[in-house]
Coordinates of C-alpha atoms and ligand atoms in Angstrom, one line a residue:
M1 CA -14.8 7.5 9.5
A2 CA -18.5 7.6 8.7
R3 CA -20.4 4.5 9.7
G4 CA -22.6 2.5 7.4
S5 CA -26.2 1.6 7.3
K6 CA -25.7 -1.8 8.9
Y7 CA -24.2 -0.2 12.0
Y8 CA -27.1 2.2 12.5
I9 CA -29.7 -0.5 12.0
A10 CA -28.0 -2.7 14.5
L11 CA -27.7 0.1 17.0
E12 CA -31.4 1.0 16.7
N13 CA -32.3 -2.7 17.2
E14 CA -30.1 -3.0 20.2
Y15 CA -31.1 0.2 22.1
G16 CA -34.6 1.0 20.7
A17 CA -37.9 -0.6 21.5
H18 CA -39.0 -2.7 18.6
N19 CA -42.3 -0.8 18.1
Y20 CA -41.8 -0.5 14.3
H21 CA -40.7 -2.8 11.6
P22 CA -38.8 -0.4 9.2
I23 CA -37.8 -1.1 5.7
P24 CA -34.0 -1.7 6.1
V25 CA -32.8 1.6 4.9
V26 CA -31.1 4.4 6.9
I27 CA -31.8 8.0 5.9
S28 CA -29.1 10.5 6.7
K29 CA -29.9 13.3 4.3
A30 CA -33.0 14.6 2.5
K31 CA -34.1 17.3 0.1
G32 CA -37.4 17.8 -1.6
V33 CA -38.7 14.3 -2.7
W34 CA -35.2 12.6 -2.4
V35 CA -33.5 11.0 0.6
W36 CA -29.9 9.5 0.8
D37 CA -28.4 6.8 2.9
P38 CA -25.0 7.0 4.5
E39 CA -23.5 5.1 1.5
G40 CA -24.8 7.9 -0.7
R41 CA -27.5 5.9 -2.4
K42 CA -30.5 8.0 -3.4
Y43 CA -34.2 7.1 -3.0
L44 CA -37.5 8.7 -3.9
D45 CA -39.5 9.1 -0.7
C46 CA -43.0 7.7 -1.5
L47 CA -44.3 7.8 2.1
A48 CA -43.4 11.4 3.0
S49 CA -43.3 10.4 6.7
Y50 CA -47.0 9.4 6.5
S51 CA -47.9 12.6 4.8
A52 CA -46.1 14.9 7.3
V53 CA -43.7 16.1 4.5
N54 CA -46.2 17.2 1.9
Q55 CA -44.1 20.4 1.2
G56 CA -41.0 18.2 0.5
H57 CA -38.0 17.7 2.8
R58 CA -36.4 20.8 4.1
H59 CA -38.5 23.2 2.1
P60 CA -36.3 26.4 2.0
K61 CA -39.1 28.7 3.2
I62 CA -40.0 26.5 6.1
I63 CA -36.4 26.1 7.1
K64 CA -35.9 29.8 6.9
A65 CA -38.9 30.4 9.2
L66 CA -37.4 27.8 11.6
R67 CA -34.0 29.5 11.7
D68 CA -35.4 33.1 11.9
Q69 CA -37.7 32.1 14.8
A70 CA -34.9 30.1 16.5
N71 CA -32.9 33.3 16.7
K72 CA -35.8 35.2 18.5
V73 CA -37.7 32.9 20.9
T74 CA -38.6 29.2 20.8
L75 CA -40.7 28.5 23.9
T76 CA -42.7 30.7 26.2
S77 CA -45.4 28.2 27.5
R78 CA -48.9 29.5 27.5
A79 CA -48.4 31.0 30.9
F80 CA -47.5 34.1 28.8
H81 CA -48.6 35.3 25.4
N82 CA -46.2 35.1 22.4
D83 CA -46.2 37.1 19.2
M84 CA -46.5 34.1 16.9
L85 CA -49.5 32.2 18.2
G86 CA -52.2 34.7 17.3
P87 CA -51.0 35.2 13.7
F88 CA -50.7 31.4 13.2
L89 CA -54.1 30.6 14.6
K90 CA -55.7 33.4 12.5
K91 CA -54.2 31.8 9.4
L92 CA -55.2 28.3 10.5
T93 CA -58.8 29.2 11.2
K94 CA -58.9 30.9 7.8
V95 CA -57.7 27.9 5.9
T96 CA -60.0 25.5 7.9
Q97 CA -62.9 28.0 7.4
L98 CA -63.6 27.8 11.2
E99 CA -63.2 30.2 14.0
M100 CA -61.0 29.1 16.9
A101 CA -58.2 26.6 17.3
L102 CA -56.6 24.8 20.3
P103 CA -52.9 24.2 19.4
M104 CA -51.2 21.0 20.4
N105 CA -48.1 19.1 19.0
T106 CA -48.9 15.6 17.8
G107 CA -51.9 14.3 16.0
A108 CA -53.0 12.0 18.8
E109 CA -53.1 15.1 21.1
A110 CA -55.3 16.9 18.6
V111 CA -57.7 13.9 18.6
E112 CA -57.7 13.8 22.4
T113 CA -58.5 17.5 22.4
A114 CA -61.4 17.0 20.1
V115 CA -62.7 14.1 22.3
K116 CA -62.6 16.4 25.3
I117 CA -64.2 19.3 23.5
A118 CA -67.0 17.0 22.3
R119 CA -67.7 15.6 25.7
K120 CA -67.7 18.9 27.5
W121 CA -69.9 20.4 24.7
G122 CA -72.3 17.4 25.3
Y123 CA -72.6 18.2 29.0
E124 CA -72.7 22.0 28.8
K125 CA -74.6 22.6 25.5
K126 CA -76.5 19.5 24.7
G127 CA -77.5 18.5 28.2
V128 CA -76.2 15.0 28.2
P129 CA -76.2 13.5 31.8
K130 CA -72.9 13.5 33.6
N131 CA -70.4 10.9 32.3
K132 CA -72.9 9.5 29.8
A133 CA -71.4 11.1 26.6
Q134 CA -70.9 8.8 23.7
I135 CA -68.8 9.3 20.6
I136 CA -69.3 7.2 17.5
V137 CA -66.2 6.0 15.6
C138 CA -65.7 3.7 12.7
R139 CA -64.3 0.2 12.3
D140 CA -60.6 0.1 11.1
N141 CA -60.1 3.7 12.2
F142 CA -56.7 5.1 13.0
H143 CA -56.6 8.2 15.2
G144 CA -53.3 7.7 17.1
R145 CA -51.8 5.7 20.0
T146 CA -52.8 7.1 23.4
T147 CA -54.7 4.8 25.8
T148 CA -58.0 6.5 25.1
I149 CA -57.6 6.4 21.4
V150 CA -56.6 2.7 21.3
S151 CA -59.6 2.1 23.4
F152 CA -61.8 2.6 20.3
A153 CA -59.4 1.1 17.8
T154 CA -60.4 -2.2 16.2
D155 CA -57.1 -3.3 14.8
P156 CA -56.0 -6.0 17.3
V157 CA -52.3 -5.1 17.0
T158 CA -53.0 -1.6 18.1
R159 CA -55.3 -2.6 21.0
V160 CA -54.6 -6.0 22.5
G161 CA -52.7 -5.9 25.7
F162 CA -53.4 -2.3 26.5
G163 CA -56.7 -2.4 28.4
P164 CA -58.5 -1.5 30.6
F165 CA -60.1 0.8 28.0
T166 CA -61.7 4.2 28.2
P167 CA -65.5 3.8 27.9
G168 CA -67.8 6.1 25.9
F169 CA -67.2 5.0 22.4
K170 CA -69.4 3.1 19.9
V171 CA -67.9 1.5 16.8
I172 CA -69.9 1.3 13.6
P173 CA -68.9 0.2 10.1
Y174 CA -67.2 2.8 7.9
N175 CA -69.0 4.2 4.8
D176 CA -72.4 3.2 6.2
I177 CA -74.9 6.1 6.8
D178 CA -77.7 3.8 8.1
A179 CA -75.3 2.5 10.8
L180 CA -74.6 6.1 11.8
E181 CA -78.3 7.0 12.1
N182 CA -79.0 3.8 14.0
A183 CA -76.1 4.3 16.4
I184 CA -77.1 7.9 17.5
T185 CA -78.8 8.2 20.9
D186 CA -79.7 11.2 23.1
N187 CA -76.2 10.8 24.6
T188 CA -74.3 10.9 21.4
V189 CA -72.0 14.0 21.4
G190 CA -69.9 13.4 18.3
F191 CA -69.1 11.3 15.2
L192 CA -65.3 11.0 14.8
V193 CA -64.2 9.9 11.4
E194 CA -61.5 10.0 8.7
P195 CA -62.5 11.3 5.3
I196 CA -60.4 8.5 3.9
Q197 CA -59.1 5.7 6.1
A198 CA -55.4 6.1 5.2
E199 CA -53.8 3.8 7.7
A200 CA -56.4 1.1 7.0
G201 CA -55.0 0.9 3.5
V202 CA -56.4 4.1 1.8
K203 CA -60.0 3.1 2.1
V204 CA -62.0 5.7 0.1
P205 CA -65.7 5.9 1.0
S206 CA -68.5 6.1 -1.6
E207 CA -69.2 9.5 -3.1
G208 CA -71.5 11.5 -0.9
Y209 CA -70.7 9.7 2.3
M210 CA -68.9 12.6 4.0
R211 CA -71.7 15.0 3.0
A212 CA -74.4 12.6 4.2
A213 CA -72.6 12.0 7.5
G214 CA -72.4 15.7 8.2
D215 CA -76.1 16.1 7.4
V216 CA -77.1 13.3 9.8
C217 CA -74.9 14.8 12.5
R218 CA -76.5 18.2 12.1
Q219 CA -80.0 16.7 12.2
H220 CA -79.3 15.0 15.5
N221 CA -77.3 17.8 17.2
V222 CA -74.1 15.6 17.1
L223 CA -70.7 17.1 16.4
F224 CA -69.3 16.1 13.0
M225 CA -65.6 15.6 13.8
L226 CA -63.1 15.0 11.0
D227 CA -59.7 13.7 11.6
E228 CA -57.8 15.3 8.7
I229 CA -54.4 14.7 10.2
Q230 CA -53.3 12.7 7.2
T231 CA -55.8 13.7 4.5
G232 CA -55.4 17.4 5.1
C233 CA -52.8 19.9 4.0
C234 CA -53.5 19.3 0.2
R235 CA -52.8 15.6 0.2
T236 CA -56.0 14.6 -1.5
G237 CA -56.1 17.4 -4.0
K238 CA -58.0 19.9 -1.8
M239 CA -56.6 21.8 1.2
F240 CA -58.9 19.5 3.3
A241 CA -60.6 16.3 2.0
W242 CA -64.0 17.6 3.2
M243 CA -63.8 20.2 0.5
H244 CA -64.4 17.6 -2.2
E245 CA -68.0 17.3 -1.0
N246 CA -68.4 20.6 0.9
A247 CA -68.9 18.4 4.1
K248 CA -67.7 21.1 6.5
P249 CA -67.0 19.6 10.0
D250 CA -67.9 21.1 13.4
V251 CA -64.4 20.1 14.7
I252 CA -61.4 19.3 12.5
M253 CA -58.1 17.8 13.7
V254 CA -55.0 18.8 11.8
G255 CA -51.4 17.7 12.3
K256 CA -48.6 16.1 10.3
A257 CA -47.9 18.4 7.3
L258 CA -49.0 21.4 9.4
G259 CA -45.5 21.1 10.8
G260 CA -43.9 20.9 7.3
G261 CA -42.0 17.8 8.3
V262 CA -39.9 20.0 10.6
V263 CA -41.5 20.1 14.1
P264 CA -44.7 18.6 15.4
V265 CA -47.6 21.0 15.1
S266 CA -51.3 20.0 15.5
A267 CA -54.6 21.6 16.5
A268 CA -58.2 20.9 17.0
V269 CA -60.2 23.7 15.2
S270 CA -63.9 24.5 15.7
S271 CA -66.4 27.3 16.0
R272 CA -66.3 30.0 18.7
D273 CA -69.5 28.6 20.2
I274 CA -68.1 25.0 20.5
M275 CA -64.6 26.1 21.6
S276 CA -66.1 28.3 24.3
V277 CA -66.7 25.2 26.5
I278 CA -63.0 24.9 27.2
G279 CA -61.9 27.3 30.0
P280 CA -58.5 28.2 31.6
G281 CA -56.7 25.2 33.1
E282 CA -59.1 22.6 31.6
H283 CA -56.8 21.6 28.8
G284 CA -53.3 22.4 27.5
S285 CA -49.8 21.5 26.6
T286 CA -46.4 22.9 27.6
F287 CA -45.2 22.9 24.0
G288 CA -48.5 23.5 22.3
G289 CA -48.6 26.8 20.5
N290 CA -44.9 27.5 21.0
P291 CA -43.5 30.3 18.8
L292 CA -41.1 28.0 16.9
A293 CA -44.0 25.6 16.0
C294 CA -46.2 28.6 15.1
A295 CA -43.6 30.1 12.8
V296 CA -43.1 26.7 11.1
G297 CA -46.9 26.1 11.0
M298 CA -47.4 29.4 9.3
A299 CA -44.7 28.9 6.7
S300 CA -46.0 25.3 6.1
L301 CA -49.5 26.7 5.3
D302 CA -48.0 29.4 3.2
V303 CA -46.1 26.9 1.1
L304 CA -49.2 24.8 0.6
I305 CA -51.2 27.9 -0.6
E306 CA -48.5 29.7 -2.6
E307 CA -47.3 26.6 -4.5
K308 CA -50.9 25.5 -5.0
L309 CA -50.1 22.0 -3.8
D310 CA -53.7 21.1 -3.8
K311 CA -54.0 21.5 -7.6
R312 CA -50.7 19.7 -8.0
A313 CA -51.8 16.7 -5.9
E314 CA -55.0 16.5 -7.9
K315 CA -53.3 16.6 -11.3
L316 CA -50.3 14.3 -10.5
G317 CA -52.6 11.9 -8.6
R318 CA -54.6 11.4 -11.7
R319 CA -51.5 10.9 -13.8
F320 CA -50.2 8.4 -11.2
R321 CA -53.4 6.3 -11.2
E322 CA -53.6 6.4 -15.0
G323 CA -50.0 5.1 -15.1
L324 CA -50.8 2.3 -12.6
H325 CA -53.8 1.2 -14.6
K326 CA -51.6 0.9 -17.7
I327 CA -49.2 -1.5 -16.1
K328 CA -49.6 -5.1 -17.4
T329 CA -49.6 -7.3 -14.4
N330 CA -51.7 -10.1 -12.8
K331 CA -50.5 -9.3 -9.3
V332 CA -52.8 -6.3 -8.5
K333 CA -56.2 -6.7 -6.9
E334 CA -57.1 -3.1 -6.6
I335 CA -55.8 0.5 -7.2
R336 CA -57.3 3.1 -4.8
G337 CA -56.7 6.7 -4.1
V338 CA -57.5 10.4 -4.2
G339 CA -55.0 13.1 -5.1
L340 CA -51.6 11.9 -4.1
L341 CA -52.8 9.5 -1.4
N342 CA -52.8 6.2 -3.3
A343 CA -52.5 2.4 -2.7
I344 CA -52.1 -0.8 -4.6
E345 CA -53.6 -3.9 -3.1
I346 CA -51.6 -7.0 -4.1
K347 CA -53.4 -10.3 -4.7
K348 CA -52.9 -12.8 -1.9
S349 CA -51.7 -15.3 -4.6
A350 CA -48.9 -12.9 -5.5
G351 CA -47.4 -12.8 -2.0
D352 CA -47.1 -10.2 0.7
A353 CA -46.8 -6.5 -0.1
R354 CA -43.6 -6.3 2.0
K355 CA -41.8 -8.3 -0.7
Y356 CA -42.6 -5.6 -3.2
T357 CA -41.7 -2.7 -1.0
E358 CA -38.3 -4.3 -0.5
R359 CA -37.8 -4.7 -4.2
L360 CA -38.9 -1.1 -4.8
K361 CA -36.2 -0.1 -2.3
E362 CA -33.6 -1.8 -4.4
L363 CA -34.8 0.2 -7.3
G364 CA -34.6 3.5 -5.3
V365 CA -38.3 3.9 -4.3
L366 CA -39.3 4.0 -0.6
A367 CA -42.9 3.0 -0.1
K368 CA -44.6 1.4 2.9
D369 CA -46.6 -1.8 3.0
T370 CA -49.5 -2.1 5.4
H371 CA -51.9 -4.8 6.5
G372 CA -50.1 -7.5 4.6
Q373 CA -51.3 -6.8 1.0
T374 CA -51.4 -3.1 0.5
I375 CA -48.6 -0.7 -0.6
R376 CA -49.2 3.0 0.0
F377 CA -47.8 5.7 -2.4
A378 CA -47.9 9.2 -0.9
P379 CA -44.8 11.1 -2.1
P380 CA -44.2 14.8 -1.2
L381 CA -46.6 16.9 -3.2
V382 CA -43.8 18.9 -4.7
I383 CA -42.9 15.9 -6.8
E384 CA -42.2 16.6 -10.6
E385 CA -44.0 14.8 -13.4
R386 CA -40.7 13.2 -14.6
E387 CA -40.0 11.9 -11.1
L388 CA -43.5 10.5 -10.9
D389 CA -43.0 8.8 -14.2
W390 CA -39.7 7.4 -13.0
M391 CA -41.4 6.0 -10.0
L392 CA -44.1 4.4 -12.2
G393 CA -41.3 2.7 -14.1
A394 CA -40.0 1.2 -10.9
I395 CA -43.4 0.0 -9.9
E396 CA -43.9 -1.5 -13.3
K397 CA -40.6 -3.5 -12.9
V398 CA -41.7 -5.0 -9.6
L399 CA -45.2 -5.8 -10.7
A400 CA -44.3 -7.3 -14.1
Ligands
LIG1 C1 -50.9 10.0 12.0 C2 -52.3 10.1 12.4 C3 -52.7 10.4 13.7 C4 -51.7 10.5 14.8 O1 -50.8 11.4 14.7 P1 -49.4 11.4 15.6 O2 -48.8 12.7 15.2 O3 -48.7 10.2 15.1 O4 -49.9 11.3 17.0 C5 -54.1 10.5 13.9 N1 -55.0 10.4 12.9 C6 -54.6 10.1 11.7 C7 -55.7 10.0 10.6 C8 -53.3 9.9 11.3 O5 -52.9 9.6 10.1

């Protein structure tokens, strides 16, 4: 007999570390924008696994690539070449408009890779004295969970209890160009930043910020490093968020939807000149660049391009925000977003966001609350207009 949701939740709670606080729903099947629980209830997935499922759950083309590759070879390690890595990286460098990529698996690994590249570039190309390299980051950043990355996080939940921390990072306010200029010294090797601070609650910077930040970096011979792990892969209405302002980075980090919601695929991508600072044995990953991941990554990029999911995110994102603005409610403090990366901030007087996400769940919409007052809405980009409108109807019900 099939077990019910209660059973699986209890089992997770008993045997799994409590490092998440999930909405109490169990997902046992998924297709496109829809997911089902073991009882057969259907929900619209408005988180899309933190934007790792931009192409929709189990996209047929991506699943076919997975199956076909699984029948050939799945893992070679980088001790040998494989016939999928080159074609994948050629495509990835083309879509990022850069020249060379270093493949990893998770987003945090891509960020770690970028940090190492920037430091080594600082010593070898910029002439920074040994062990003096500094990287500038922003307050309220989210770049992953490793010990080095949490060393420069500012959210206490992420950080407290995990020291001692890795030195070499300087935190400045987000969306503040003067702060960036003032923070740069001769030892600054990079500025690591998110084009939109998604985890912080979809914080969208002022128009022109990305462009100006890139210009300041170039003027001071500092690497402009964009973490597009969540904002990339068409989420904001462009293949990458930097394309809204033509703020091309020196190093970009890509992950999440690069794996089409199927397997973890990430990379740090840069120019030939910058990437040349990394030599054999200096960095790597057993699974990074494996043929299965490359096949999936290639199909994931193909789907984004062929289905023009950038245009779709742009158009439906606008429709979504227009719909939200029409809702008559006194509970909303702010509506923020670009493309299909959006958030509603609930007024403190109207209670926690969590209460609203639990009500949305009852209506068949899965969205994630964050930082007490914010609800993020980031459905798969393959969502249809009528599905989006249905979701707006549910949001209206809980906000009325
Ligand atoms: C999710 C995320 C990461 C970390 O990716 P993982 O695959 O969870 O390690 C890093 N940066 C940003 C902006 C993210 O959204």
